[in-house]
Amino acid sequence: MHVEVRGLNKRFGEFQAVSNVEFTIGKGQLIGLLGPSGGGKTSILRMLAGLESPDSGDILFHGRKVNGLPPQERGIGFVFQNYALFKHMTVAQNIAFGLEVKKWPKAKIKERIAELVELTGLVGFEKRYPHQLSGGQRQRVAFARALAPEPQLLLLDEPFAAIDAKIRHELRSWLREMIDRLGITSIFVTHDQDEAIEVADQIMIINKGRLEQKGTPREIYQDPQTPFVASFIGESTLIEDIGQLRGFADAAALGGTKGLVRPEYVEVGRANEFALLSATETGTVSHIHFRGSEWLVEVKIGDIKLTTYRSLEKPALHPGEEVHVLVHRAYLFNETDSWVTENRLKVDPLPVHI
Amino acid sequence: MTNLLQSRWWSWGFRSAVMLYFVVLIVLPILGIYGQSFSDGWPQLVHNLSDTLAWQAVLLTIKLAVIATLINVLIGTMAGWVLIRYRFPGRQLLNSMVDLPFALPTAVVGLMIMLLLGPRGAVGQWAEEAGISILFHEPAIVVAMVFVTFPFVIRAVQPLLEEMDASEEEAAYTMGASKAKTFFRVLLPAMLPGILSGAMLAFSRALAEFGAVVLVAGNIPGRTLVASVYIFGQIESDNPAGAAAVSVLLLTLSFLILWLVGYVQARRMGR
Amino acid sequence: MRKLWISATYVIFALLLGAPIVRIATGAWADGWSGFASGITRPEAQHALLMTGMIVVIVTVINTLFGVMLALYLVRAPWLGKQLRRVLNSIVDLPFAVSPVIGGLMIVLLLGPDTVIGSLLSRSGIDIVYALPGMVIATLFVTFPLIIREVMPVLQEIGDQQEEAAQMLGAYPWTIFWRVTWPSIQWSVVYGVVLTVARTLGEFGAVLVVSGNILFRTQTATTLVYQDVENFNLTAANAVALVLAAGSVALLLFMEWAKSRRAR
């Protein structure tokens, strides 16, 4: 289903939950609504579902306005955060509910249940009650129940929040695969950026009721459009006076410019590990943490603290050691603008032509 | 709320009807009785209340209700404790019997106590030989009040004991506290909110009790006439204003208690 | 120590709860079977029991309907607003704090023959006070909170997500109520209904004031017991009281059963 939202606003009392949100979603896409808790993601989802009505703005499905349409008639599947399974019904009865309400013939219902039980890997669990299932199984029942009436849009509210970390991973790729196979337009809400980046075709970053940026995970990661997105995605260090860092002096020329530096923008090592020492700063290692697959290194350059990763293959560094630090790039912003800048000194100042 | 467009008028009418029923059945009568007692102004209300018999009835009721509540606090706490903490034959039966006073009609309760304490009953005969008069005197009223309010303290204490962690008690023992000390320093404070709210509900019910009391009290004005029976008497003798005055006094007291119970419970939840 | 406490509890239960029950059972048989039978079969007893039965049926039906709906509204309805819902919620409990006699007095003061509404109604041929409608209203007032107080906590606990899920699957309110909400609250409703029946069966103070206790017209089983005692007709009083007590005990057993079902 093609979904379009124009100028959406919603207040709860004094609290502006959603302000002026606009977006379009193409058919068959899997969209992740990502943002901090209480940022308005769930409110947007609930308005799409019709469970909440917008104060102003339009919601269009296939170009048709559906604001006045009750949730029953929107043809949407909804997976709730805690699944909201009917606890007095078996798995099969839960799945059948939406079909019975729509008065499907008995034989067809039976067929559809069998199909969905197969699809979600719940064969043999049809007669169980929700309290007899594990978290992951409940999640899949909720998914099957939402899909049963063949909705054109699937909405998922924090679908993995209540599941242990280990199964969550498995379930994520299962869901991705399932949605690919069905080709159904889907929107899911999450506050976990790994989840959004791993699963979604497109991510919408929502903060304080506003849509900060919409784009593919790669675009969001590499080209953040607002300081919030830059600081929210990945781990980053805010540097108040970016001019202090070697290679970013130009930036200081513009007053009030601040910078965000991600660990993967930073390289740290001994003098012999760098080709261009002139581009590096000298700093002191303040802490190192073993992270299994790599070292997490904290270095201090003057009063700036940066974090970065270092391969286990390289010689180990020690706290207190003097090291060289190369900052490849930084995300810069001031009150009016934001942009990504490469380290100016990284390019050899005196290229030697052979 | 969903198919609003189709059935807006229906659901609006429906809601209003239900809310109207609520207001008319509960709020209106209560406002009515306050209105009635204030309708002739303060002086008349004070005059109605300053009737010696009215005062004596209210004071007597409060006195006896306090005694009954204290008795219930003692035996209720003990019974609640025994029923939760100990496993013994017949426990389930006793636990079910706790609700009996709620289920039995109060008039039947009155009759039962009257027969039991009367001159033909065993207790009555014994009391008569000992020179104590029970039936149609204050002790009988207290017994009736204790009976009808019996479940309150038990039912309020039980859930607290149930949810209490045994480790708290054990921790006290490991720190060398004696049994008595553990009881007074650890267990009793944990039960106290339940005991208090149970006691207040029991007190409020004892103040209001009519059926069980009217049959055993003898209803001698100034001596064994309790407030609810006084009100009944005033209604029978066609003096609704006098009845309303005492009612308002009693009601205000009960509402205060109810509010206090709610307050205590809200504070417990807030913790 | 432990033995002492258990025995003390047994003694208290036996003296306070057991003895009166036994006493009334034996009292009813004091004049043998015929005494009990004539106590029950005399016309005034038959009429009184019929009155009680009628009130029980009417009050239970009305209270169940309105009780369940009000519980739903007080927990769910967004159109009521938080503040108003809190106020209404505390009003629900008020009848618990009102002495039955005062409850009866309220009805008399509001609808009695001397009042505006009462005289208007009686002119059009409807008697409220000293007739069945007044007794029903008084009992409704007294038993009002019972069902609401049983159902509300359950509704709060289950939350509204299951209902929203049903909505998303295309179900309308009526279907949602019967297929999703009702199965969750049914045992609490049953429990509340049993409490209501027990309370209605035994209601005395309010009914006595409102009914005027008129023989063969407004006398109920409990007010008949009262009158028999006042007339020193103890065996007859015992017989009716035993029937009422037996009914209450049966209800109590049923209550225990409903409680265990609800706990599932």
mmCIF file of N, CA, C and O in Angstrom, chain B residues 38-72:
data_model
loop_
_atom_site.group_PDB
_atom_site.id
_atom_site.type_symbol
_atom_site.label_atom_id
_atom_site.label_comp_id
_atom_site.label_asym_id
_atom_site.label_seq_id
_atom_site.Cartn_x
_atom_site.Cartn_y
_atom_site.Cartn_z
ATOM 1 N N PHE B 38 -30.494 20.603 56.454
ATOM 2 C CA PHE B 38 -30.096 22.009 56.514
ATOM 3 C C PHE B 38 -31.226 22.927 56.059
ATOM 4 O O PHE B 38 -31.084 24.143 56.087
ATOM 5 N N SER B 39 -32.350 22.317 55.617
ATOM 6 C CA SER B 39 -33.394 23.127 54.984
ATOM 7 C C SER B 39 -33.978 24.156 55.943
ATOM 8 O O SER B 39 -34.348 25.250 55.548
ATOM 9 N N ASP B 40 -34.050 23.802 57.220
ATOM 10 C CA ASP B 40 -34.612 24.756 58.178
ATOM 11 C C ASP B 40 -33.518 25.580 58.850
ATOM 12 O O ASP B 40 -33.741 26.193 59.887
ATOM 13 N N GLY B 41 -32.353 25.545 58.269
ATOM 14 C CA GLY B 41 -31.266 26.382 58.775
ATOM 15 C C GLY B 41 -30.511 25.755 59.934
ATOM 16 O O GLY B 41 -30.930 24.738 60.496
ATOM 17 N N TRP B 42 -29.406 26.382 60.255
ATOM 18 C CA TRP B 42 -28.535 25.887 61.310
ATOM 19 C C TRP B 42 -29.224 25.737 62.654
ATOM 20 O O TRP B 42 -29.100 24.694 63.298
ATOM 21 N N PRO B 43 -29.942 26.756 63.106
ATOM 22 C CA PRO B 43 -30.506 26.664 64.467
ATOM 23 C C PRO B 43 -31.344 25.403 64.649
ATOM 24 O O PRO B 43 -31.223 24.699 65.661
ATOM 25 N N GLN B 44 -32.169 25.124 63.618
ATOM 26 C CA GLN B 44 -33.039 23.954 63.724
ATOM 27 C C GLN B 44 -32.207 22.669 63.792
ATOM 28 O O GLN B 44 -32.501 21.751 64.558
ATOM 29 N N LEU B 45 -31.123 22.618 62.987
ATOM 30 C CA LEU B 45 -30.260 21.443 62.981
ATOM 31 C C LEU B 45 -29.640 21.256 64.361
ATOM 32 O O LEU B 45 -29.637 20.159 64.918
ATOM 33 N N VAL B 46 -29.131 22.365 64.904
ATOM 34 C CA VAL B 46 -28.520 22.297 66.227
ATOM 35 C C VAL B 46 -29.554 21.866 67.266
ATOM 36 O O VAL B 46 -29.293 21.031 68.126
ATOM 37 N N HIS B 47 -30.750 22.396 67.106
ATOM 38 C CA HIS B 47 -31.813 22.040 68.036
ATOM 39 C C HIS B 47 -32.099 20.533 67.975
ATOM 40 O O HIS B 47 -32.223 19.863 68.995
ATOM 41 N N ASN B 48 -32.193 20.013 66.733
ATOM 42 C CA ASN B 48 -32.462 18.587 66.567
ATOM 43 C C ASN B 48 -31.360 17.735 67.182
ATOM 44 O O ASN B 48 -31.619 16.692 67.767
ATOM 45 N N LEU B 49 -30.141 18.229 67.007
ATOM 46 C CA LEU B 49 -29.012 17.446 67.494
ATOM 47 C C LEU B 49 -28.840 17.585 69.000
ATOM 48 O O LEU B 49 -28.267 16.717 69.654
ATOM 49 N N SER B 50 -29.320 18.689 69.556
ATOM 50 C CA SER B 50 -29.088 18.908 70.981
ATOM 51 C C SER B 50 -30.092 18.134 71.836
ATOM 52 O O SER B 50 -30.019 18.174 73.062
ATOM 53 N N ASP B 51 -31.003 17.450 71.184
ATOM 54 C CA ASP B 51 -31.877 16.527 71.918
ATOM 55 C C ASP B 51 -31.002 15.535 72.691
ATOM 56 O O ASP B 51 -30.162 14.862 72.115
ATOM 57 N N THR B 52 -31.196 15.485 73.994
ATOM 58 C CA THR B 52 -30.329 14.649 74.829
ATOM 59 C C THR B 52 -30.292 13.212 74.339
ATOM 60 O O THR B 52 -29.233 12.586 74.273
ATOM 61 N N LEU B 53 -31.467 12.701 73.989
ATOM 62 C CA LEU B 53 -31.522 11.293 73.580
ATOM 63 C C LEU B 53 -30.691 11.072 72.321
ATOM 64 O O LEU B 53 -30.009 10.060 72.186
ATOM 65 N N ALA B 54 -30.748 12.030 71.399
ATOM 66 C CA ALA B 54 -29.977 11.902 70.169
ATOM 67 C C ALA B 54 -28.485 11.847 70.489
ATOM 68 O O ALA B 54 -27.760 10.971 70.023
ATOM 69 N N TRP B 55 -28.057 12.774 71.319
ATOM 70 C CA TRP B 55 -26.652 12.804 71.702
ATOM 71 C C TRP B 55 -26.225 11.496 72.358
ATOM 72 O O TRP B 55 -25.194 10.928 72.034
ATOM 73 N N GLN B 56 -27.063 11.075 73.311
ATOM 74 C CA GLN B 56 -26.708 9.851 74.026
ATOM 75 C C GLN B 56 -26.623 8.666 73.069
ATOM 76 O O GLN B 56 -25.722 7.835 73.186
ATOM 77 N N ALA B 57 -27.566 8.605 72.118
ATOM 78 C CA ALA B 57 -27.545 7.496 71.160
ATOM 79 C C ALA B 57 -26.251 7.513 70.351
ATOM 80 O O ALA B 57 -25.596 6.483 70.179
ATOM 81 N N VAL B 58 -25.857 8.689 69.857
ATOM 82 C CA VAL B 58 -24.655 8.780 69.034
ATOM 83 C C VAL B 58 -23.420 8.412 69.857
ATOM 84 O O VAL B 58 -22.574 7.621 69.424
ATOM 85 N N LEU B 59 -23.331 8.970 71.072
ATOM 86 C CA LEU B 59 -22.157 8.684 71.907
ATOM 87 C C LEU B 59 -22.071 7.199 72.258
ATOM 88 O O LEU B 59 -21.004 6.594 72.212
ATOM 89 N N LEU B 60 -23.239 6.627 72.605
ATOM 90 C CA LEU B 60 -23.263 5.204 72.935
ATOM 91 C C LEU B 60 -22.785 4.378 71.738
ATOM 92 O O LEU B 60 -21.972 3.453 71.884
ATOM 93 N N THR B 61 -23.274 4.727 70.544
ATOM 94 C CA THR B 61 -22.879 3.985 69.348
ATOM 95 C C THR B 61 -21.374 4.059 69.151
ATOM 96 O O THR B 61 -20.718 3.053 68.888
ATOM 97 N N ILE B 62 -20.837 5.264 69.283
ATOM 98 C CA ILE B 62 -19.391 5.418 69.081
ATOM 99 C C ILE B 62 -18.620 4.592 70.101
ATOM 100 O O ILE B 62 -17.682 3.867 69.767
ATOM 101 N N LYS B 63 -19.063 4.659 71.365
ATOM 102 C CA LYS B 63 -18.365 3.931 72.425
ATOM 103 C C LYS B 63 -18.352 2.423 72.128
ATOM 104 O O LYS B 63 -17.295 1.773 72.136
ATOM 105 N N LEU B 64 -19.539 1.887 71.835
ATOM 106 C CA LEU B 64 -19.636 0.440 71.606
ATOM 107 C C LEU B 64 -18.899 0.029 70.335
ATOM 108 O O LEU B 64 -18.270 -1.028 70.285
ATOM 109 N N ALA B 65 -18.971 0.900 69.306
ATOM 110 C CA ALA B 65 -18.279 0.568 68.055
ATOM 111 C C ALA B 65 -16.771 0.527 68.288
ATOM 112 O O ALA B 65 -16.075 -0.319 67.719
ATOM 113 N N VAL B 66 -16.274 1.427 69.136
ATOM 114 C CA VAL B 66 -14.839 1.410 69.434
ATOM 115 C C VAL B 66 -14.463 0.101 70.126
ATOM 116 O O VAL B 66 -13.478 -0.554 69.758
ATOM 117 N N ILE B 67 -15.290 -0.297 71.105
ATOM 118 C CA ILE B 67 -14.987 -1.555 71.814
ATOM 119 C C ILE B 67 -14.993 -2.724 70.831
ATOM 120 O O ILE B 67 -14.060 -3.543 70.799
ATOM 121 N N ALA B 68 -16.050 -2.791 70.001
ATOM 122 C CA ALA B 68 -16.148 -3.900 69.041
ATOM 123 C C ALA B 68 -14.964 -3.897 68.090
ATOM 124 O O ALA B 68 -14.413 -4.956 67.764
ATOM 125 N N THR B 69 -14.549 -2.703 67.659
ATOM 126 C CA THR B 69 -13.420 -2.616 66.733
ATOM 127 C C THR B 69 -12.140 -3.118 67.396
ATOM 128 O O THR B 69 -11.370 -3.868 66.787
ATOM 129 N N LEU B 70 -11.930 -2.718 68.651
ATOM 130 C CA LEU B 70 -10.722 -3.166 69.346
ATOM 131 C C LEU B 70 -10.694 -4.689 69.467
ATOM 132 O O LEU B 70 -9.669 -5.328 69.217
ATOM 133 N N ILE B 71 -11.849 -5.254 69.841
ATOM 134 C CA ILE B 71 -11.914 -6.723 69.939
ATOM 135 C C ILE B 71 -11.561 -7.346 68.591
ATOM 136 O O ILE B 71 -10.786 -8.293 68.496
ATOM 137 N N ASN B 72 -12.132 -6.769 67.533
ATOM 138 C CA ASN B 72 -11.884 -7.316 66.206
ATOM 139 C C ASN B 72 -10.435 -7.164 65.772
ATOM 140 O O ASN B 72 -9.905 -8.007 65.055
#
